[in-house]
CSV table of C-alpha atoms and ligand atoms in Angstrom, one decimal:
chain,number,residue,atom,x,y,z
A,254,UNK,CA,15.2,-8.1,12.3
A,255,UNK,CA,13.6,-8.6,9.0
A,256,UNK,CA,11.8,-5.6,7.6
A,257,UNK,CA,12.4,-6.3,3.9
A,258,UNK,CA,8.7,-7.1,3.1
A,259,UNK,CA,5.6,-8.6,4.6
A,260,UNK,CA,6.0,-11.6,2.4
A,261,UNK,CA,9.4,-12.4,4.1
A,262,UNK,CA,7.4,-14.1,6.9
A,263,UNK,CA,5.6,-17.4,6.6
A,264,UNK,CA,2.0,-18.2,6.9
A,265,UNK,CA,-0.4,-18.0,9.9
A,266,UNK,CA,-0.5,-21.3,11.7
A,267,UNK,CA,-4.3,-21.4,11.4
A,268,UNK,CA,-4.0,-21.1,7.6
A,269,UNK,CA,-1.5,-23.9,7.5
A,270,UNK,CA,-3.8,-26.0,9.6
A,271,UNK,CA,-6.7,-25.3,7.2
A,272,UNK,CA,-4.6,-26.4,4.3
A,273,UNK,CA,-3.7,-29.6,6.1
A,274,UNK,CA,-7.4,-30.2,6.9
A,275,UNK,CA,-8.3,-29.8,3.3
A,276,UNK,CA,-5.8,-32.5,2.5
A,277,UNK,CA,-8.1,-35.2,3.9
A,278,UNK,CA,-9.9,-37.3,1.3
A,279,UNK,CA,-10.7,-36.4,-2.2
A,280,UNK,CA,-12.3,-33.3,-3.7
A,281,UNK,CA,-13.6,-32.0,-7.0
A,282,UNK,CA,-10.9,-30.3,-9.0
A,283,UNK,CA,-10.5,-26.9,-10.8
A,284,UNK,CA,-12.6,-25.0,-8.3
A,285,UNK,CA,-15.6,-27.2,-8.1
A,286,UNK,CA,-14.8,-28.0,-4.5
A,287,UNK,CA,-16.5,-27.2,-1.2
A,288,UNK,CA,-13.9,-24.7,-0.1
A,289,UNK,CA,-14.2,-22.6,-3.3
A,290,UNK,CA,-18.0,-22.7,-2.9
A,291,UNK,CA,-17.7,-21.6,0.8
A,292,UNK,CA,-15.3,-18.8,-0.2
A,293,UNK,CA,-18.0,-17.4,-2.6
A,294,UNK,CA,-20.5,-17.4,0.2
A,295,UNK,CA,-18.1,-15.8,2.6
A,296,UNK,CA,-17.1,-13.1,0.2
A,297,UNK,CA,-20.7,-12.2,-0.7
A,298,UNK,CA,-21.5,-11.9,3.0
A,299,UNK,CA,-18.3,-9.9,3.7
A,300,UNK,CA,-19.0,-7.4,0.8
A,301,UNK,CA,-22.8,-7.3,1.4
A,302,UNK,CA,-23.1,-7.8,-2.4
A,303,UNK,CA,-23.3,-10.5,-5.0
A,304,UNK,CA,-19.7,-11.1,-6.1
A,305,UNK,CA,-17.9,-13.3,-8.7
A,306,UNK,CA,-14.7,-14.6,-6.9
A,307,UNK,CA,-11.8,-16.2,-8.6
A,308,UNK,CA,-8.8,-17.4,-6.6
A,309,UNK,CA,-5.3,-17.1,-8.2
A,310,UNK,CA,-1.9,-17.7,-6.7
A,311,UNK,CA,-0.2,-14.4,-7.2
A,312,UNK,CA,-1.1,-10.7,-7.0
A,313,UNK,CA,0.5,-10.0,-10.4
A,314,UNK,CA,-1.9,-12.6,-11.9
A,315,UNK,CA,-4.9,-11.0,-10.1
A,316,UNK,CA,-4.0,-7.5,-11.4
A,317,UNK,CA,-3.0,-8.5,-14.9
A,318,UNK,CA,-6.0,-10.8,-15.5
A,319,UNK,CA,-8.5,-8.3,-14.0
A,320,UNK,CA,-7.1,-5.4,-16.1
A,321,UNK,CA,-6.9,-7.5,-19.2
A,322,UNK,CA,-10.6,-8.4,-18.8
A,323,UNK,CA,-11.6,-4.8,-18.3
A,324,UNK,CA,-9.5,-3.3,-21.1
A,325,UNK,CA,-9.2,-4.1,-24.8
A,326,UNK,CA,-5.8,-4.0,-26.5
A,327,UNK,CA,-6.3,-0.4,-27.6
A,328,UNK,CA,-7.2,0.7,-24.0
A,329,UNK,CA,-5.4,3.0,-21.6
A,330,UNK,CA,-5.2,2.2,-17.9
A,331,UNK,CA,-4.6,5.2,-15.6
A,332,UNK,CA,-2.5,4.4,-12.6
A,333,UNK,CA,0.0,6.0,-10.2
A,334,UNK,CA,3.6,6.3,-11.5
A,335,UNK,CA,4.7,4.1,-8.6
A,336,UNK,CA,1.9,1.5,-8.9
A,337,UNK,CA,3.0,-2.1,-8.7
A,338,UNK,CA,1.2,-2.8,-12.0
A,339,UNK,CA,3.4,-0.3,-13.9
A,340,UNK,CA,6.6,-0.6,-11.8
A,341,UNK,CA,6.9,-4.2,-10.6
A,342,UNK,CA,4.9,-6.6,-12.8
A,343,UNK,CA,7.3,-6.9,-15.7
A,344,UNK,CA,4.6,-5.7,-18.2
A,345,UNK,CA,2.1,-8.5,-17.2
A,346,UNK,CA,-1.0,-6.2,-17.6
A,347,UNK,CA,0.2,-5.2,-21.1
A,348,UNK,CA,1.0,-8.8,-22.0
A,349,UNK,CA,-2.3,-10.3,-20.8
A,350,UNK,CA,-4.4,-7.5,-22.3
A,351,UNK,CA,-2.5,-7.9,-25.6
A,352,UNK,CA,-1.2,-4.3,-25.6
A,353,UNK,CA,-3.4,-2.0,-23.4
A,354,UNK,CA,-1.1,0.8,-22.2
A,355,UNK,CA,-0.5,1.7,-18.6
A,356,UNK,CA,-0.5,5.5,-18.2
A,357,UNK,CA,1.6,6.5,-15.1
A,358,UNK,CA,0.4,9.6,-13.3
A,359,UNK,CA,2.3,11.4,-10.5
A,360,UNK,CA,0.6,12.1,-7.1
A,361,UNK,CA,1.6,12.8,-3.6
A,362,UNK,CA,2.0,9.8,-1.2
A,363,UNK,CA,1.4,7.4,-4.1
A,364,UNK,CA,-2.2,8.5,-4.5
A,365,UNK,CA,-4.1,9.5,-7.6
A,366,UNK,CA,-6.4,12.5,-7.5
A,367,UNK,CA,-9.4,13.2,-9.7
A,368,UNK,CA,-7.7,16.4,-11.0
A,369,UNK,CA,-4.6,14.6,-12.0
A,370,UNK,CA,-6.6,11.8,-13.8
A,371,UNK,CA,-8.8,14.4,-15.5
A,372,UNK,CA,-5.8,16.3,-16.8
A,373,UNK,CA,-4.3,13.1,-18.2
A,374,UNK,CA,-7.6,12.0,-19.8
A,375,UNK,CA,-7.6,15.2,-21.9
A,376,UNK,CA,-4.6,13.8,-23.9
A,377,UNK,CA,-6.7,11.0,-25.3
A,378,UNK,CA,-9.6,12.0,-27.6
A,379,UNK,CA,-12.6,9.7,-27.5
A,380,UNK,CA,-13.3,8.0,-30.8
A,381,UNK,CA,-10.1,9.2,-32.5
A,382,UNK,CA,-8.6,6.1,-34.0
A,383,UNK,CA,-5.0,7.4,-33.6
A,384,UNK,CA,-5.4,7.5,-29.8
A,385,UNK,CA,-5.5,4.8,-27.3
A,386,UNK,CA,-8.9,4.9,-25.5
A,387,UNK,CA,-9.1,5.3,-21.7
A,388,UNK,CA,-10.8,2.3,-20.2
A,389,UNK,CA,-9.7,1.8,-16.6
A,390,UNK,CA,-8.5,3.7,-13.5
A,391,UNK,CA,-6.4,1.5,-11.2
A,392,UNK,CA,-5.7,2.5,-7.6
A,393,UNK,CA,-3.7,0.6,-4.9
A,394,UNK,CA,-5.1,0.2,-1.4
A,395,UNK,CA,-3.0,0.4,0.8
A,396,UNK,CA,-0.6,2.2,-1.6
A,397,UNK,CA,2.9,1.2,-2.4
A,398,UNK,CA,4.1,3.9,0.0
A,399,UNK,CA,2.1,2.7,2.9
A,400,UNK,CA,-0.7,5.3,2.7
A,401,UNK,CA,-4.4,4.6,2.5
A,402,UNK,CA,-7.0,6.3,0.4
A,403,UNK,CA,-9.9,7.7,2.5
A,404,UNK,CA,-13.4,6.6,1.5
A,405,UNK,CA,-14.2,10.0,0.1
A,406,UNK,CA,-11.0,9.9,-2.0
A,407,UNK,CA,-12.0,6.6,-3.5
A,408,UNK,CA,-15.6,7.8,-4.1
A,409,UNK,CA,-14.3,10.9,-5.9
A,410,UNK,CA,-12.2,8.7,-8.2
A,411,UNK,CA,-15.2,6.3,-8.6
A,412,UNK,CA,-17.4,9.3,-9.6
A,413,UNK,CA,-14.9,10.4,-12.2
A,414,UNK,CA,-14.6,6.9,-13.6
A,415,UNK,CA,-18.4,6.8,-14.0
A,416,UNK,CA,-18.5,10.3,-15.6
A,417,UNK,CA,-16.0,9.1,-18.3
A,418,UNK,CA,-17.4,5.6,-18.7
A,419,UNK,CA,-14.3,4.0,-17.2
A,420,UNK,CA,-13.9,1.0,-14.8
A,421,UNK,CA,-12.3,1.3,-11.4
A,422,UNK,CA,-9.9,-1.4,-10.4
A,423,UNK,CA,-8.3,-1.6,-7.0
A,424,UNK,CA,-5.1,-3.5,-6.3
A,425,UNK,CA,-5.8,-4.7,-2.8
A,426,UNK,CA,-2.5,-6.7,-2.2
A,427,UNK,CA,-2.7,-4.9,1.2
A,428,UNK,CA,-6.5,-4.4,1.3
A,429,UNK,CA,-6.6,-5.8,4.8
A,430,UNK,CA,-4.1,-3.3,6.1
A,431,UNK,CA,-6.0,-0.4,4.6
A,432,UNK,CA,-9.2,-1.6,6.0
A,433,UNK,CA,-7.8,-2.1,9.4
A,434,UNK,CA,-6.4,1.4,9.3
A,435,UNK,CA,-9.7,3.0,8.1
A,436,UNK,CA,-11.9,0.9,10.3
A,437,UNK,CA,-14.7,0.7,7.8
A,438,UNK,CA,-16.8,-2.1,6.2
A,439,UNK,CA,-15.3,-3.8,3.1
A,440,UNK,CA,-18.4,-2.7,1.1
A,441,UNK,CA,-17.8,1.0,1.9
A,442,UNK,CA,-14.2,0.9,0.7
A,443,UNK,CA,-15.1,-0.9,-2.6
A,444,UNK,CA,-18.3,-1.1,-4.5
A,445,UNK,CA,-20.1,1.6,-2.6
A,446,UNK,CA,-17.3,3.9,-3.5
A,447,UNK,CA,-17.4,2.9,-7.1
A,448,UNK,CA,-14.8,0.1,-7.3
A,449,UNK,CA,-15.8,-2.4,-10.0
A,450,UNK,CA,-13.0,-5.1,-9.5
A,451,UNK,CA,-10.8,-5.8,-6.6
A,452,UNK,CA,-7.5,-7.8,-6.5
A,453,UNK,CA,-8.0,-9.1,-3.0
A,454,UNK,CA,-4.6,-10.0,-1.4
A,455,UNK,CA,-3.9,-12.5,1.3
A,456,UNK,CA,-0.3,-13.7,0.8
A,457,UNK,CA,1.3,-10.7,2.4
A,458,UNK,CA,-0.9,-11.0,5.4
A,459,UNK,CA,-0.8,-14.6,6.5
A,460,UNK,CA,-1.7,-16.9,3.5
A,461,UNK,CA,0.8,-19.3,2.0
A,462,UNK,CA,0.1,-18.0,-1.5
A,463,UNK,CA,-3.5,-17.0,-2.3
A,464,UNK,CA,-5.2,-14.0,-3.8
A,465,UNK,CA,-8.6,-13.5,-5.4
A,466,UNK,CA,-10.1,-11.4,-8.1
A,467,UNK,CA,-13.4,-10.1,-6.9
A,468,UNK,CA,-15.9,-8.7,-9.4
A,469,UNK,CA,-18.8,-6.6,-8.1
A,470,UNK,CA,-20.7,-6.5,-11.3
A,471,UNK,CA,-21.4,-9.8,-13.1
A,472,UNK,CA,-21.3,-8.1,-16.4
A,473,UNK,CA,-17.6,-7.3,-16.0
A,474,UNK,CA,-16.6,-10.9,-15.7
A,475,UNK,CA,-17.0,-11.5,-19.5
A,476,UNK,CA,-14.2,-13.9,-20.6
A,477,UNK,CA,-12.2,-13.8,-17.3
A,478,UNK,CA,-12.6,-17.6,-16.7
A,479,UNK,CA,-10.9,-18.4,-20.1
A,480,UNK,CA,-8.2,-15.8,-19.5
A,481,UNK,CA,-7.4,-17.3,-16.1
A,482,UNK,CA,-7.2,-20.8,-17.5
A,483,UNK,CA,-5.1,-19.7,-20.4
A,484,UNK,CA,-2.7,-17.9,-18.0
A,485,UNK,CA,-2.3,-21.1,-16.0
A,486,UNK,CA,-4.1,-19.7,-12.9
A,487,UNK,CA,-6.7,-22.4,-12.6
A,488,UNK,CA,-4.9,-24.9,-10.4
A,489,UNK,CA,-6.5,-28.4,-10.5
A,490,UNK,CA,-6.1,-28.6,-6.7
A,491,UNK,CA,-7.8,-25.2,-6.2
A,492,UNK,CA,-9.1,-26.5,-2.9
A,493,UNK,CA,-5.8,-25.6,-1.3
A,494,UNK,CA,-5.9,-22.0,-2.5
A,495,UNK,CA,-9.5,-21.6,-1.5
A,496,UNK,CA,-8.9,-23.2,1.9
A,497,UNK,CA,-6.3,-20.6,2.7
A,498,UNK,CA,-8.7,-17.8,1.8
A,499,UNK,CA,-11.6,-19.3,3.7
A,500,UNK,CA,-9.4,-19.6,6.8
A,501,UNK,CA,-8.0,-16.1,6.2
A,502,UNK,CA,-11.5,-14.6,6.4
A,503,UNK,CA,-12.8,-16.8,9.2
A,504,UNK,CA,-13.2,-15.2,12.6
A,505,UNK,CA,-11.9,-11.9,11.3
A,506,UNK,CA,-8.4,-13.4,11.1
A,507,UNK,CA,-7.4,-11.2,8.1
A,508,UNK,CA,-8.2,-8.0,10.0
A,509,UNK,CA,-6.6,-9.1,13.2
A,510,UNK,CA,-3.3,-10.0,11.4
A,511,UNK,CA,-3.4,-6.7,9.5
A,512,UNK,CA,-4.1,-4.7,12.6
A,513,UNK,CA,-1.1,-6.2,14.3
A,514,UNK,CA,1.2,-5.4,11.4
A,515,UNK,CA,-0.2,-1.8,11.3
A,516,UNK,CA,0.3,-1.4,15.0
A,517,UNK,CA,3.9,-2.4,14.8
A,518,UNK,CA,4.5,0.0,11.9
A,519,UNK,CA,2.9,2.8,14.0
A,520,UNK,CA,5.2,2.0,16.9
A,521,UNK,CA,8.2,2.3,14.6
A,522,UNK,CA,6.9,5.6,13.2
A,523,UNK,CA,6.3,7.0,16.7
A,524,UNK,CA,9.7,5.9,17.7
A,525,UNK,CA,11.4,7.5,14.7
A,526,UNK,CA,9.5,10.7,15.2
A,527,UNK,CA,11.4,11.2,18.5
A,528,UNK,CA,14.8,10.5,17.0
A,529,UNK,CA,16.7,13.6,15.9
A,530,UNK,CA,17.8,13.3,12.3
A,531,UNK,CA,15.1,10.8,11.4
A,532,UNK,CA,12.3,12.1,9.1
A,533,UNK,CA,9.2,10.2,8.1
A,534,UNK,CA,8.7,10.6,4.4
A,535,UNK,CA,5.0,9.6,4.2
A,536,UNK,CA,2.1,9.2,6.6
A,537,UNK,CA,2.0,5.7,8.1
A,538,UNK,CA,-1.4,4.4,7.3
A,539,UNK,CA,-0.8,0.7,6.9
A,540,UNK,CA,2.1,-1.6,7.7
A,541,UNK,CA,5.1,0.2,6.0
A,542,UNK,CA,7.3,3.0,7.2
A,543,UNK,CA,9.4,5.1,4.9
A,544,UNK,CA,12.0,7.0,6.9
A,545,UNK,CA,15.0,9.2,5.9
A,546,UNK,CA,18.0,8.5,8.1
A,547,UNK,CA,21.6,9.6,8.2
A,548,UNK,CA,23.7,7.1,6.2
A,549,UNK,CA,25.7,6.3,9.4
A,550,UNK,CA,22.4,5.3,11.1
A,551,UNK,CA,21.5,3.1,8.1
A,552,UNK,CA,24.9,1.4,8.2
A,553,UNK,CA,24.5,0.9,12.0
A,554,UNK,CA,21.1,-0.8,11.5
A,555,UNK,CA,22.5,-3.1,8.9
A,556,UNK,CA,25.5,-3.9,11.0
A,557,UNK,CA,23.1,-4.9,13.8
A,558,UNK,CA,21.4,-7.4,11.5
A,559,UNK,CA,18.5,-5.4,10.3
A,560,UNK,CA,17.3,-6.3,6.7
A,561,UNK,CA,15.4,-3.6,4.7
A,562,UNK,CA,15.4,-1.9,1.3
A,563,UNK,CA,17.1,1.4,0.5
A,564,UNK,CA,14.2,3.1,-1.3
A,565,UNK,CA,16.2,5.8,-3.0
A,566,UNK,CA,20.0,6.2,-3.4
A,567,UNK,CA,21.8,8.2,-0.6
A,568,UNK,CA,21.5,11.9,-1.0
A,569,UNK,CA,23.5,14.5,1.0
A,570,UNK,CA,24.4,12.0,3.6
A,571,UNK,CA,20.9,10.6,4.1
A,572,UNK,CA,19.0,7.6,2.7
A,573,UNK,CA,15.3,6.9,2.4
A,574,UNK,CA,14.7,3.3,3.7
A,575,UNK,CA,11.5,1.2,3.7
A,576,UNK,CA,10.6,-0.9,6.7
A,577,UNK,CA,7.7,-3.3,6.4
A,578,UNK,CA,6.0,-5.0,9.3
A,579,UNK,CA,4.1,-8.2,9.0
A,580,UNK,CA,1.5,-10.1,11.1
A,581,UNK,CA,4.4,-12.2,12.4
A,582,UNK,CA,7.1,-9.5,13.0
A,583,UNK,CA,8.4,-10.1,16.6
A,584,UNK,CA,7.4,-7.2,18.9
A,585,UNK,CA,11.0,-7.1,20.2
A,586,UNK,CA,12.4,-6.4,16.8
A,587,UNK,CA,10.7,-3.0,16.9
A,588,UNK,CA,12.2,-2.0,20.2
A,589,UNK,CA,15.6,-3.3,19.1
A,590,UNK,CA,15.6,-1.5,15.8
A,591,UNK,CA,14.7,1.8,17.4
A,592,UNK,CA,17.4,1.3,20.1
A,593,UNK,CA,20.0,0.8,17.4
A,594,UNK,CA,18.7,3.8,15.5
A,595,UNK,CA,18.8,6.0,18.6
A,596,UNK,CA,22.4,5.0,19.6
A,597,UNK,CA,24.9,7.7,18.8
B,31,PLP,C1,0.9,-3.2,-4.3
B,31,PLP,C2,1.2,-4.6,-4.7
B,31,PLP,N1,0.4,-5.2,-5.6
B,31,PLP,C3,0.5,-6.5,-6.0
B,31,PLP,C4,1.5,-7.3,-5.5
B,31,PLP,C5,1.5,-8.7,-5.9
B,31,PLP,O1,2.7,-9.3,-6.2
B,31,PLP,P1,3.0,-10.8,-6.4
B,31,PLP,O2,2.7,-11.1,-7.8
B,31,PLP,O3,4.4,-10.9,-6.0
B,31,PLP,O4,2.0,-11.6,-5.5
B,31,PLP,C6,2.5,-6.7,-4.6
B,31,PLP,C7,3.6,-7.4,-4.1
B,31,PLP,O5,4.6,-6.9,-3.8
B,31,PLP,C8,2.3,-5.4,-4.2
B,31,PLP,O6,3.1,-4.8,-3.3
């Protein structure tokens, strides 16, 4: 019963097969291959827009290189206080941008709001040489707490970004899970709502290790290609990264795997909702469940072999735990986990 993260599971068999198929014969290196070309076409069709697509091998690289391209060293990047970019990337965005500062902002269910951003923006005076200059707003979709921004919430932040001349970046490590939850077109959840650059995740949802930076405005690409090379994210055998992404998008695979993971999370949430003493901490709008349980229940789950993170330290006999479902989580694990939680 492994609920530690969606990346604890392996890759979808179809994606493994696609990588094996790409292994036949020779191919041009450094992204001049047919899979990378196909990926560009697929992404343009998917987003109903011209896009510049750059595969990389990790989400941290996608975020850090995208943000560094969007922000000069004296820039300020607004993000949620629990955003992966500020909490879990070891300072990569600051490092690759040569010093842009991430500005953490609090917000319910891990979401930024236009009001909270606007309040923070007032602290930095435009054109004052002593102040860092706001350049980017970054939101995560789905968020680090398993919630999803609604289209109107993204659009409101997009409008604010435009009003202040800022770029809007979306960390889409779990973009598929959010989209499967919202049931909308990729275009609606991104550029139509004002998103300029998307870190498009695939690793957590069935790829071996593949993400892509997607620019919706060619003017924003600037020196990205040099930055990617300098950061070591231009693999010579790019075909294997692109082949994963091509297969991921084919036949709606990415949305099917995400929908399965989401459905399992929803089953867990519905199950916990009926267990006395269990309290869901956040709405379940993707593939993660945050639930507060009595410590004895948490211990019983671990004793039964369940693997998961304590999200916060125990408090008054209860602990908030995180349970993440993946495209490959066995259905039986859900029933078993709930049965153990219910017992006693
Ligand atoms: C919200 C979010 N963004 C980005 C990432 C990318 O991380 P990695 O560099 O491990 O691929 C993760 C992984 O946990 C994540 O949860």
